[in-house]
DNA sequence: CCCAAAATCACCCAAAAGGGTAATTGATTT
DNA sequence: AAATCAATTACCCTTTTGGGTGATTTTGGG
């Protein structure tokens, strides 16, 4: 009945923490620390073949950062689950990590019980995050309370603008004259404080106006 | 020592589920179901004043959807925590809910213990999500495995393009001639399969090429 | 060492965009 | 009733863009 344990690799430069984590993992039934590395370079070298189930990755490492390491590991093993385990709560670190392919993000104060639960959750197809981290991630979706200054028609035109249509094409699609489209776009530029299509599209995408 | 309970409102059209949730909440120390509503309209009317601590919101409601209701509730009470509690696992529902201001997202199979833990987590500044939901949210950050087809220089030019610069301005910034910039942009268009700046900017933003 | 790709520059030309001004109509708000 | 805003159309003029063709130099990899 004994299922095989979850194999875990650790990438962490602090030898004390590394050893502590190893002890916790190997002391818990169902978990096994298969490898541990003090830096990104040796981790990449050691994990090129035989990836573990889950990697615990520190962000601040000597040399290559944990984020860069995550990116490269994911390119080698797209299905590998990597959990960032770090003191950093900086917004950029969080989102850069997620973009690099991290599956979860835990702060280092996480108690051992929760850490083990998180590893199991990741293995089972979840994405463990410390509560405050999760809130920030969710918060990044919340659209800014600034309501769009554009009218419905202008928003429609902006949408077509984002698709690369020219005056003629937009006019045909909306059954109006090109002059009307020009007028709309002029107003859009004024309201968004931009002066050309590229800027308008960028603003539309950033502020989710479309 | 008895702290005041967490007050919770329920918006759920199924009377059985509504009653079940009410029983669970009121039967658990530290929790109290202050209000429950069968639809979005009555919830909005009832919660205009005296918002609870947390709202459990179903998505599929008769009339106004739970997502729309979430949006409006958040406009009334920006700090209110709303947890979506639904059978829907559709991508659009998840992301639309988060954009509308939801704090968490749980599937209805969530066992009572976890539900209570989630409410506490939300109250404490976290963002509870069912594991599979969390994975999808995180997954939305993962950049597509398609590597950028652009050279370093082209990426640089694309960045300036996204800022609305014209040939002359880009040329000055990069200390090259406008003809060179034109050549770069031409190559960018070919590689991205676009034909104008608007499309290029959109693709750059969508594929995070900048 | 050679090749391919990247980076650099030039010229031509038609189409598109951007900016200014102005006018009419209908809806909404005050 | 007056004022405001959205939507619609028109015209003029300059600048910018996009596409085509062609050339030189540098650079990285096999």
Tab-separated table of C-alpha atoms (C1' of nucleotides) in Angstrom:
chain	number	residue	atom	x	y	z
A	1	UNK	CA	0.000	0.000	0.000
A	2	UNK	CA	3.000	2.229	0.477
A	3	UNK	CA	2.874	4.711	-2.326
A	4	UNK	CA	6.108	6.164	-3.522
A	5	UNK	CA	7.000	9.397	-1.798
A	6	UNK	CA	6.965	12.839	-3.394
A	7	UNK	CA	10.523	13.598	-4.427
A	8	UNK	CA	11.621	17.125	-3.740
A	9	UNK	CA	14.670	19.146	-4.703
A	10	UNK	CA	15.804	22.211	-2.757
A	11	UNK	CA	17.633	25.218	-4.160
A	12	UNK	CA	18.704	27.414	-1.261
A	13	UNK	CA	22.004	29.104	-0.493
A	14	UNK	CA	21.707	29.249	3.299
A	15	UNK	CA	23.145	25.908	4.535
A	16	UNK	CA	21.129	26.025	7.761
A	17	UNK	CA	17.798	26.442	6.057
A	18	UNK	CA	18.759	23.883	3.470
A	19	UNK	CA	19.550	21.334	6.120
A	20	UNK	CA	16.465	22.168	8.103
A	21	UNK	CA	14.229	21.697	5.088
A	22	UNK	CA	15.939	18.436	4.246
A	23	UNK	CA	15.342	17.149	7.743
A	24	UNK	CA	11.701	18.164	7.714
A	25	UNK	CA	11.075	16.525	4.363
A	26	UNK	CA	12.953	13.292	5.052
A	27	UNK	CA	11.336	13.095	8.488
A	28	UNK	CA	7.847	13.218	7.051
A	29	UNK	CA	6.309	10.059	5.637
A	30	UNK	CA	5.392	10.450	1.995
A	31	UNK	CA	8.086	13.044	1.356
A	32	UNK	CA	11.675	12.639	0.313
A	33	UNK	CA	14.308	15.245	-0.363
A	34	UNK	CA	16.119	13.812	-3.343
A	35	UNK	CA	18.544	16.645	-4.036
A	36	UNK	CA	19.621	19.964	-2.623
A	37	UNK	CA	21.720	22.673	-4.183
A	38	UNK	CA	23.264	25.897	-2.880
A	39	UNK	CA	22.919	27.808	-6.145
A	40	UNK	CA	21.026	27.972	-9.423
A	41	UNK	CA	23.886	26.816	-11.607
A	42	UNK	CA	24.482	23.529	-9.790
A	43	UNK	CA	20.719	22.935	-9.613
A	44	UNK	CA	20.396	23.310	-13.362
A	45	UNK	CA	23.330	20.990	-13.897
A	46	UNK	CA	22.041	18.408	-11.433
A	47	UNK	CA	18.427	18.473	-12.536
A	48	UNK	CA	18.937	18.347	-16.289
A	49	UNK	CA	18.032	14.694	-16.170
A	50	UNK	CA	15.760	12.982	-13.654
A	51	UNK	CA	13.655	15.899	-12.492
A	52	UNK	CA	12.009	15.520	-9.063
A	53	UNK	CA	8.279	16.014	-8.493
A	54	UNK	CA	8.582	19.389	-6.864
A	55	UNK	CA	11.326	21.988	-6.463
A	56	UNK	CA	11.537	24.427	-3.573
A	57	UNK	CA	13.303	27.484	-4.920
A	58	UNK	CA	14.766	30.444	-3.099
A	59	UNK	CA	14.809	33.709	-5.027
A	60	UNK	CA	17.908	35.345	-3.680
A	61	UNK	CA	20.786	33.170	-4.729
A	62	UNK	CA	24.434	33.927	-5.421
A	63	UNK	CA	24.917	34.300	-9.161
A	64	UNK	CA	21.873	33.389	-11.194
A	65	UNK	CA	18.612	34.296	-9.455
A	66	UNK	CA	15.952	31.797	-8.512
A	67	UNK	CA	13.634	33.421	-11.023
A	68	UNK	CA	16.044	32.910	-13.887
A	69	UNK	CA	16.670	29.381	-12.665
A	70	UNK	CA	12.922	28.713	-12.616
A	71	UNK	CA	12.620	29.874	-16.199
A	72	UNK	CA	15.380	27.582	-17.395
A	73	UNK	CA	14.204	24.596	-15.375
A	74	UNK	CA	10.732	24.987	-16.850
A	75	UNK	CA	12.178	24.993	-20.336
A	76	UNK	CA	13.891	21.702	-19.571
A	77	UNK	CA	10.906	20.164	-17.782
A	78	UNK	CA	7.644	21.944	-18.641
A	79	UNK	CA	5.608	19.865	-16.201
A	80	UNK	CA	7.895	20.338	-13.229
A	81	UNK	CA	6.240	22.068	-10.275
A	82	UNK	CA	8.375	24.785	-8.754
A	83	UNK	CA	7.395	26.465	-5.512
A	84	UNK	CA	9.128	29.705	-4.656
A	85	UNK	CA	10.080	29.744	-0.993
A	86	UNK	CA	11.413	33.107	-0.057
A	87	UNK	CA	11.414	36.049	2.308
A	88	UNK	CA	10.756	38.440	-0.553
A	89	UNK	CA	7.275	39.864	-0.750
A	90	UNK	CA	8.086	42.392	-3.437
A	91	UNK	CA	5.484	42.686	-6.133
A	92	UNK	CA	8.014	42.370	-8.921
A	93	UNK	CA	9.499	39.204	-7.461
A	94	UNK	CA	6.095	37.616	-7.168
A	95	UNK	CA	4.953	38.358	-10.684
A	96	UNK	CA	8.323	37.754	-12.274
A	97	UNK	CA	8.380	34.345	-10.595
A	98	UNK	CA	4.928	33.453	-11.805
A	99	UNK	CA	5.758	34.602	-15.321
A	100	UNK	CA	8.904	32.493	-15.195
A	101	UNK	CA	6.740	29.459	-14.552
A	102	UNK	CA	6.507	29.058	-10.785
A	103	UNK	CA	3.578	26.953	-9.597
A	104	UNK	CA	3.352	28.381	-6.095
A	105	UNK	CA	4.788	31.049	-3.867
A	106	UNK	CA	5.331	30.667	-0.144
A	107	UNK	CA	6.939	32.993	2.358
A	108	UNK	CA	9.618	31.447	4.539
A	109	UNK	CA	7.674	31.862	7.758
A	110	UNK	CA	5.366	29.105	6.538
A	111	UNK	CA	5.209	26.464	9.297
A	112	UNK	CA	6.378	22.950	8.367
A	113	UNK	CA	2.855	21.516	8.413
A	114	UNK	CA	1.659	24.062	5.876
A	115	UNK	CA	4.779	23.585	3.803
A	116	UNK	CA	4.121	19.874	3.508
A	117	UNK	CA	0.482	20.535	2.707
A	118	UNK	CA	1.542	22.992	0.040
A	119	UNK	CA	3.841	20.472	-1.579
A	120	UNK	CA	1.034	17.946	-1.662
A	121	UNK	CA	-1.301	20.541	-3.074
A	122	UNK	CA	1.140	21.404	-5.842
A	123	UNK	CA	1.615	17.726	-6.651
A	124	UNK	CA	-2.162	17.312	-6.811
A	125	UNK	CA	-2.545	20.072	-9.398
A	126	UNK	CA	-3.028	23.067	-7.162
A	127	UNK	CA	-1.072	26.261	-6.730
A	128	UNK	CA	-0.215	26.885	-3.088
A	129	UNK	CA	0.309	30.501	-2.114
A	130	UNK	CA	0.711	32.240	1.202
A	131	UNK	CA	-2.444	34.205	1.953
A	132	UNK	CA	-0.990	37.659	1.457
A	133	UNK	CA	0.662	36.565	-1.775
A	134	UNK	CA	-2.620	35.188	-3.071
A	135	UNK	CA	-4.304	38.470	-2.274
A	136	UNK	CA	-1.764	40.367	-4.323
A	137	UNK	CA	-2.123	38.029	-7.240
A	138	UNK	CA	-5.893	38.368	-7.149
A	139	UNK	CA	-5.560	42.088	-6.658
A	140	UNK	CA	-3.686	42.359	-9.917
A	141	UNK	CA	-6.882	41.384	-11.713
A	142	UNK	CA	-9.061	43.961	-10.070
A	143	UNK	CA	-9.705	46.597	-12.642
A	144	UNK	CA	-8.822	50.101	-11.640
A	145	UNK	CA	-11.759	52.020	-10.201
A	146	UNK	CA	-11.203	54.664	-12.862
A	147	UNK	CA	-14.119	54.242	-15.205
A	148	UNK	CA	-13.427	54.411	-18.882
A	149	UNK	CA	-13.794	57.977	-20.096
A	150	UNK	CA	-14.884	56.716	-23.488
A	151	UNK	CA	-18.405	56.520	-24.831
A	152	UNK	CA	-19.766	53.182	-26.012
A	153	UNK	CA	-19.165	54.088	-29.628
A	154	UNK	CA	-15.643	55.246	-28.945
A	155	UNK	CA	-14.885	52.023	-27.121
A	156	UNK	CA	-16.130	50.144	-30.146
A	157	UNK	CA	-13.825	52.121	-32.407
A	158	UNK	CA	-10.916	51.599	-30.044
A	159	UNK	CA	-11.489	47.873	-30.216
A	160	UNK	CA	-11.164	47.909	-33.984
A	161	UNK	CA	-8.148	50.167	-33.709
A	162	UNK	CA	-6.497	47.496	-31.566
A	163	UNK	CA	-7.054	45.013	-34.334
A	164	UNK	CA	-5.069	47.121	-36.723
A	165	UNK	CA	-7.933	48.339	-38.898
A	166	UNK	CA	-7.615	51.596	-40.803
A	167	UNK	CA	-10.187	54.382	-41.217
A	168	UNK	CA	-11.816	52.773	-44.228
A	169	UNK	CA	-12.178	49.345	-42.613
A	170	UNK	CA	-13.571	50.731	-39.382
A	171	UNK	CA	-15.994	52.932	-41.292
A	172	UNK	CA	-17.266	49.989	-43.321
A	173	UNK	CA	-17.688	47.834	-40.257
A	174	UNK	CA	-19.673	50.485	-38.394
A	175	UNK	CA	-21.621	51.689	-41.441
A	176	UNK	CA	-20.484	55.302	-41.102
A	177	UNK	CA	-18.156	57.545	-43.082
A	178	UNK	CA	-14.413	57.642	-42.635
A	179	UNK	CA	-14.754	61.213	-41.455
A	180	UNK	CA	-16.863	60.052	-38.572
A	181	UNK	CA	-14.286	57.481	-37.641
A	182	UNK	CA	-11.618	60.158	-37.768
A	183	UNK	CA	-13.676	62.276	-35.421
A	184	UNK	CA	-14.144	59.404	-32.992
A	185	UNK	CA	-10.463	58.608	-32.999
A	186	UNK	CA	-9.627	62.254	-32.472
A	187	UNK	CA	-11.843	62.257	-29.388
A	188	UNK	CA	-10.348	59.001	-28.174
A	189	UNK	CA	-6.873	60.492	-28.409
A	190	UNK	CA	-7.949	63.546	-26.453
A	191	UNK	CA	-9.592	61.536	-23.714
A	192	UNK	CA	-6.731	59.084	-23.358
A	193	UNK	CA	-4.091	61.809	-23.678
A	194	UNK	CA	-2.320	60.078	-26.531
A	195	UNK	CA	-1.346	61.180	-30.005
A	196	UNK	CA	-1.225	58.078	-32.162
A	197	UNK	CA	-2.525	54.560	-32.581
A	198	UNK	CA	0.353	52.778	-30.950
A	199	UNK	CA	-0.126	54.690	-27.713
A	200	UNK	CA	-3.874	54.261	-27.861
A	201	UNK	CA	-3.571	50.500	-28.265
A	202	UNK	CA	-1.077	50.270	-25.433
A	203	UNK	CA	-3.333	52.238	-23.125
A	204	UNK	CA	-6.333	50.182	-24.159
A	205	UNK	CA	-4.517	46.969	-23.312
A	206	UNK	CA	-3.015	48.203	-20.065
A	207	UNK	CA	-6.203	49.715	-18.711
A	208	UNK	CA	-8.338	46.914	-20.138
A	209	UNK	CA	-10.538	49.390	-21.954
A	210	UNK	CA	-11.432	46.779	-24.517
B	1	UNK	CA	-12.473	37.267	25.462
B	2	UNK	CA	-15.269	36.375	23.088
B	3	UNK	CA	-14.498	38.225	19.900
B	4	UNK	CA	-17.316	39.272	17.663
B	5	UNK	CA	-18.085	36.717	14.987
B	6	UNK	CA	-17.398	37.131	11.289
B	7	UNK	CA	-20.637	38.284	9.696
B	8	UNK	CA	-21.404	36.655	6.399
B	9	UNK	CA	-24.014	37.278	3.738
B	10	UNK	CA	-25.086	34.624	1.253
B	11	UNK	CA	-26.312	35.208	-2.283
B	12	UNK	CA	-27.570	31.900	-3.684
B	13	UNK	CA	-30.741	31.039	-5.546
B	14	UNK	CA	-31.037	27.385	-4.530
B	15	UNK	CA	-33.018	27.448	-1.252
B	16	UNK	CA	-31.563	24.132	-0.089
B	17	UNK	CA	-27.973	25.210	-0.468
B	18	UNK	CA	-28.796	28.569	1.044
B	19	UNK	CA	-30.292	26.947	4.094
B	20	UNK	CA	-27.468	24.463	4.380
B	21	UNK	CA	-24.852	27.200	4.301
B	22	UNK	CA	-26.760	29.233	6.855
B	23	UNK	CA	-26.900	26.240	9.171
B	24	UNK	CA	-23.190	25.539	8.804
B	25	UNK	CA	-22.237	29.135	9.461
B	26	UNK	CA	-24.537	29.725	12.398
B	27	UNK	CA	-23.557	26.374	13.864
B	28	UNK	CA	-19.891	27.275	13.885
B	29	UNK	CA	-18.497	29.432	16.686
B	30	UNK	CA	-16.982	32.651	15.381
B	31	UNK	CA	-19.219	32.724	12.315
B	32	UNK	CA	-22.621	34.239	11.816
B	33	UNK	CA	-24.795	34.379	8.759
B	34	UNK	CA	-26.261	37.857	8.953
B	35	UNK	CA	-28.213	37.888	5.686
B	36	UNK	CA	-29.096	35.633	2.821
B	37	UNK	CA	-30.615	36.512	-0.549
B	38	UNK	CA	-31.949	34.449	-3.436
B	39	UNK	CA	-30.882	36.894	-6.136
B	40	UNK	CA	-28.479	39.702	-6.981
B	41	UNK	CA	-31.072	42.465	-6.981
B	42	UNK	CA	-32.316	41.856	-3.447
B	43	UNK	CA	-28.742	41.432	-2.237
B	44	UNK	CA	-27.782	44.804	-3.648
B	45	UNK	CA	-30.824	46.396	-2.081
B	46	UNK	CA	-30.264	44.722	1.281
B	47	UNK	CA	-26.518	45.314	1.471
B	48	UNK	CA	-26.454	48.951	0.369
B	49	UNK	CA	-25.989	49.898	3.988
B	50	UNK	CA	-24.371	47.798	6.711
B	51	UNK	CA	-22.153	45.530	4.640
B	52	UNK	CA	-21.135	42.212	6.273
B	53	UNK	CA	-17.509	41.107	6.578
B	54	UNK	CA	-17.674	38.525	3.832
B	55	UNK	CA	-20.135	37.651	1.069
B	56	UNK	CA	-20.522	34.187	-0.402
B	57	UNK	CA	-21.693	34.695	-3.959
B	58	UNK	CA	-23.089	32.225	-6.449
B	59	UNK	CA	-22.434	33.027	-10.097
B	60	UNK	CA	-25.512	31.596	-11.730
B	61	UNK	CA	-28.416	33.606	-10.445
B	62	UNK	CA	-31.785	34.430	-11.949
B	63	UNK	CA	-31.630	37.900	-13.470
B	64	UNK	CA	-28.418	39.755	-12.748
B	65	UNK	CA	-25.396	37.444	-12.564
B	66	UNK	CA	-23.234	37.040	-9.505
B	67	UNK	CA	-20.365	38.620	-11.412
B	68	UNK	CA	-22.331	41.767	-12.168
B	69	UNK	CA	-23.542	41.802	-8.567
B	70	UNK	CA	-19.951	41.527	-7.343
B	71	UNK	CA	-18.952	44.486	-9.448
B	72	UNK	CA	-21.715	46.662	-8.081
B	73	UNK	CA	-21.214	45.570	-4.485
B	74	UNK	CA	-17.552	46.430	-4.732
B	75	UNK	CA	-18.399	49.883	-5.997
B	76	UNK	CA	-20.593	50.400	-2.958
B	77	UNK	CA	-18.120	48.870	-0.514
B	78	UNK	CA	-14.584	48.719	-1.925
B	79	UNK	CA	-13.214	46.844	1.081
B	80	UNK	CA	-15.868	44.153	1.153
B	81	UNK	CA	-14.531	40.645	0.665
B	82	UNK	CA	-16.545	38.594	-1.779
B	83	UNK	CA	-15.917	34.893	-2.249
B	84	UNK	CA	-17.390	33.272	-5.324
B	85	UNK	CA	-18.895	29.924	-4.438
B	86	UNK	CA	-19.957	28.109	-7.546
B	87	UNK	CA	-20.010	24.967	-9.602
B	88	UNK	CA	-18.638	26.817	-12.617
B	89	UNK	CA	-15.037	26.168	-13.433
B	90	UNK	CA	-15.117	28.003	-16.734
B	91	UNK	CA	-12.103	30.145	-17.411
B	92	UNK	CA	-14.169	33.159	-18.323
B	93	UNK	CA	-16.212	32.962	-15.144
B	94	UNK	CA	-13.095	32.784	-13.031
B	95	UNK	CA	-11.345	35.718	-14.597
B	96	UNK	CA	-14.453	37.810	-15.023
B	97	UNK	CA	-15.181	37.310	-11.334
B	98	UNK	CA	-11.701	38.334	-10.300
B	99	UNK	CA	-11.815	41.379	-12.563
B	100	UNK	CA	-15.164	42.283	-11.033
B	101	UNK	CA	-13.496	42.390	-7.654
B	102	UNK	CA	-13.925	38.942	-6.112
B	103	UNK	CA	-11.490	38.145	-3.313
B	104	UNK	CA	-11.656	34.380	-3.563
B	105	UNK	CA	-13.102	31.597	-5.667
B	106	UNK	CA	-14.272	28.272	-4.302
B	107	UNK	CA	-15.962	25.375	-5.995
B	108	UNK	CA	-19.116	24.126	-4.330
B	109	UNK	CA	-17.697	20.733	-3.444
B	110	UNK	CA	-15.555	22.477	-0.849
B	111	UNK	CA	-16.146	20.682	2.483
B	112	UNK	CA	-17.537	22.797	5.340
B	113	UNK	CA	-14.252	22.809	7.253
B	114	UNK	CA	-12.405	24.245	4.306
B	115	UNK	CA	-15.166	26.714	3.643
B	116	UNK	CA	-14.905	28.102	7.151
B	117	UNK	CA	-11.119	28.216	6.863
B	118	UNK	CA	-11.471	30.081	3.592
B	119	UNK	CA	-13.750	32.683	5.124
B	120	UNK	CA	-11.276	33.217	7.934
B	121	UNK	CA	-8.461	33.463	5.439
B	122	UNK	CA	-10.319	36.083	3.427
B	123	UNK	CA	-11.077	38.061	6.564
B	124	UNK	CA	-7.390	37.904	7.507
B	125	UNK	CA	-6.284	39.417	4.212
B	126	UNK	CA	-5.827	36.310	2.126
B	127	UNK	CA	-7.449	35.120	-1.070
B	128	UNK	CA	-8.798	31.603	-0.735
B	129	UNK	CA	-9.056	29.599	-3.928
B	130	UNK	CA	-9.785	25.979	-4.639
B	131	UNK	CA	-6.582	24.285	-5.769
B	132	UNK	CA	-7.546	23.843	-9.386
B	133	UNK	CA	-8.746	27.424	-9.585
B	134	UNK	CA	-5.490	28.691	-8.141
B	135	UNK	CA	-3.605	26.704	-10.728
B	136	UNK	CA	-5.532	28.328	-13.528
B	137	UNK	CA	-4.976	31.769	-12.133
B	138	UNK	CA	-1.252	31.149	-11.817
B	139	UNK	CA	-1.229	29.554	-15.232
B	140	UNK	CA	-2.511	32.746	-16.762
B	141	UNK	CA	0.796	34.359	-15.884
B	142	UNK	CA	2.975	31.729	-17.467
B	143	UNK	CA	4.343	33.156	-20.638
B	144	UNK	CA	3.764	31.117	-23.729
B	145	UNK	CA	6.568	28.701	-24.492
B	146	UNK	CA	6.896	30.292	-27.915
B	147	UNK	CA	10.140	32.153	-27.782
B	148	UNK	CA	10.227	35.617	-29.223
B	149	UNK	CA	11.248	35.440	-32.866
B	150	UNK	CA	12.743	38.920	-32.599
B	151	UNK	CA	16.387	39.841	-32.253
B	152	UNK	CA	17.521	41.937	-29.300
B	153	UNK	CA	17.624	45.060	-31.411
B	154	UNK	CA	14.209	44.429	-32.850
B	155	UNK	CA	12.785	43.921	-29.389
B	156	UNK	CA	14.262	47.251	-28.406
B	157	UNK	CA	12.627	48.937	-31.363
B	158	UNK	CA	9.328	47.250	-30.597
B	159	UNK	CA	9.488	48.628	-27.095
B	160	UNK	CA	9.793	52.160	-28.396
B	161	UNK	CA	7.055	51.464	-30.898
B	162	UNK	CA	4.779	50.578	-28.000
B	163	UNK	CA	5.488	53.943	-26.485
B	164	UNK	CA	4.180	55.683	-29.551
B	165	UNK	CA	7.476	56.940	-30.935
B	166	UNK	CA	7.856	57.573	-34.649
B	167	UNK	CA	10.765	56.759	-36.941
B	168	UNK	CA	12.615	59.969	-36.168
B	169	UNK	CA	12.333	59.600	-32.399
B	170	UNK	CA	13.361	55.963	-32.393
B	171	UNK	CA	16.286	56.733	-34.680
B	172	UNK	CA	17.496	59.508	-32.375
B	173	UNK	CA	17.184	57.338	-29.314
B	174	UNK	CA	19.148	54.489	-30.844
B	175	UNK	CA	21.659	56.718	-32.661
B	176	UNK	CA	20.918	55.251	-36.067
B	177	UNK	CA	19.217	56.568	-39.188
B	178	UNK	CA	15.487	56.515	-39.750
B	179	UNK	CA	16.077	54.142	-42.634
B	180	UNK	CA	17.573	51.629	-40.267
B	181	UNK	CA	14.592	51.927	-37.982
B	182	UNK	CA	12.308	51.397	-40.944
B	183	UNK	CA	14.210	48.260	-41.824
B	184	UNK	CA	13.912	46.931	-38.276
B	185	UNK	CA	10.221	47.637	-38.153
B	186	UNK	CA	9.727	45.977	-41.499
B	187	UNK	CA	11.404	42.852	-40.169
B	188	UNK	CA	9.342	43.013	-36.985
B	189	UNK	CA	6.157	43.123	-39.026
B	190	UNK	CA	7.227	40.125	-41.060
B	191	UNK	CA	8.171	38.079	-38.026
B	192	UNK	CA	5.021	38.927	-36.094
B	193	UNK	CA	2.801	38.575	-39.168
B	194	UNK	CA	1.324	42.055	-38.778
B	195	UNK	CA	1.067	45.011	-41.096
B	196	UNK	CA	0.945	48.107	-38.916
B	197	UNK	CA	1.870	49.570	-35.573
B	198	UNK	CA	-1.417	48.983	-33.843
B	199	UNK	CA	-1.269	45.255	-34.509
B	200	UNK	CA	2.378	45.098	-33.536
B	201	UNK	CA	1.709	46.807	-30.217
B	202	UNK	CA	-1.210	44.549	-29.494
B	203	UNK	CA	0.837	41.444	-30.205
B	204	UNK	CA	3.702	42.761	-28.134
B	205	UNK	CA	1.417	43.313	-25.160
B	206	UNK	CA	-0.458	40.034	-25.525
B	207	UNK	CA	2.627	37.887	-25.948
B	208	UNK	CA	4.596	39.956	-23.446
B	209	UNK	CA	7.369	40.501	-25.988
B	210	UNK	CA	8.367	43.699	-24.254
C	1	DC	C1'	36.986	30.027	-43.172
C	2	DC	C1'	32.494	30.544	-44.951
C	3	DC	C1'	27.629	31.218	-44.452
C	4	DA	C1'	23.527	33.121	-42.579
C	5	DA	C1'	21.562	36.309	-39.930
C	6	DA	C1'	21.609	40.797	-38.015
C	7	DA	C1'	22.398	45.595	-38.294
C	8	DT	C1'	23.188	49.359	-40.916
C	9	DC	C1'	21.877	52.781	-44.644
C	10	DA	C1'	19.442	54.785	-49.122
C	11	DC	C1'	15.620	56.072	-52.391
C	12	DC	C1'	10.945	56.056	-54.253
C	13	DC	C1'	6.028	56.303	-53.887
C	14	DA	C1'	1.227	55.674	-52.706
C	15	DA	C1'	-1.640	55.224	-48.818
C	16	DA	C1'	-2.722	56.377	-44.205
C	17	DA	C1'	-2.710	59.100	-40.295
C	18	DG	C1'	-3.008	63.265	-37.516
C	19	DG	C1'	-4.478	67.947	-36.625
C	20	DG	C1'	-7.350	72.021	-37.396
C	21	DT	C1'	-11.952	74.041	-38.228
C	22	DA	C1'	-16.868	73.813	-38.701
C	23	DA	C1'	-21.656	72.273	-38.905
C	24	DT	C1'	-26.051	69.434	-37.957
C	25	DT	C1'	-28.861	66.386	-35.261
C	26	DG	C1'	-30.631	64.021	-31.212
C	27	DA	C1'	-30.483	62.877	-26.270
C	28	DT	C1'	-29.738	63.990	-21.639
C	29	DT	C1'	-29.245	67.005	-17.959
C	30	DT	C1'	-29.838	70.994	-15.486
D	1	DA	C1'	-35.572	76.418	-22.149
D	2	DA	C1'	-30.737	76.255	-22.212
D	3	DA	C1'	-26.736	73.893	-22.023
D	4	DT	C1'	-24.021	69.920	-22.758
D	5	DC	C1'	-22.495	65.871	-24.916
D	6	DA	C1'	-22.514	62.132	-28.348
D	7	DA	C1'	-22.670	60.970	-33.015
D	8	DT	C1'	-22.453	62.223	-37.481
D	9	DT	C1'	-20.316	64.359	-41.718
D	10	DA	C1'	-17.137	67.495	-44.524
D	11	DC	C1'	-12.683	69.691	-46.183
D	12	DC	C1'	-7.768	71.015	-46.077
D	13	DC	C1'	-3.001	70.230	-45.365
D	14	DT	C1'	1.307	68.252	-43.609
D	15	DT	C1'	3.629	64.447	-41.671
D	16	DT	C1'	4.079	59.628	-41.108
D	17	DT	C1'	3.774	55.151	-42.477
D	18	DG	C1'	4.172	50.884	-45.124
D	19	DG	C1'	5.982	48.394	-48.927
D	20	DG	C1'	9.272	47.537	-52.615
D	21	DT	C1'	14.202	47.108	-54.002
D	22	DG	C1'	18.962	47.048	-53.174
D	23	DA	C1'	23.507	47.438	-50.773
D	24	DT	C1'	27.365	47.180	-47.140
D	25	DT	C1'	29.273	45.642	-42.802
D	26	DT	C1'	29.488	42.997	-38.687
D	27	DT	C1'	28.953	38.911	-36.153
D	28	DG	C1'	28.197	34.293	-34.445
D	29	DG	C1'	28.172	29.347	-35.381
D	30	DG	C1'	29.436	25.241	-37.863
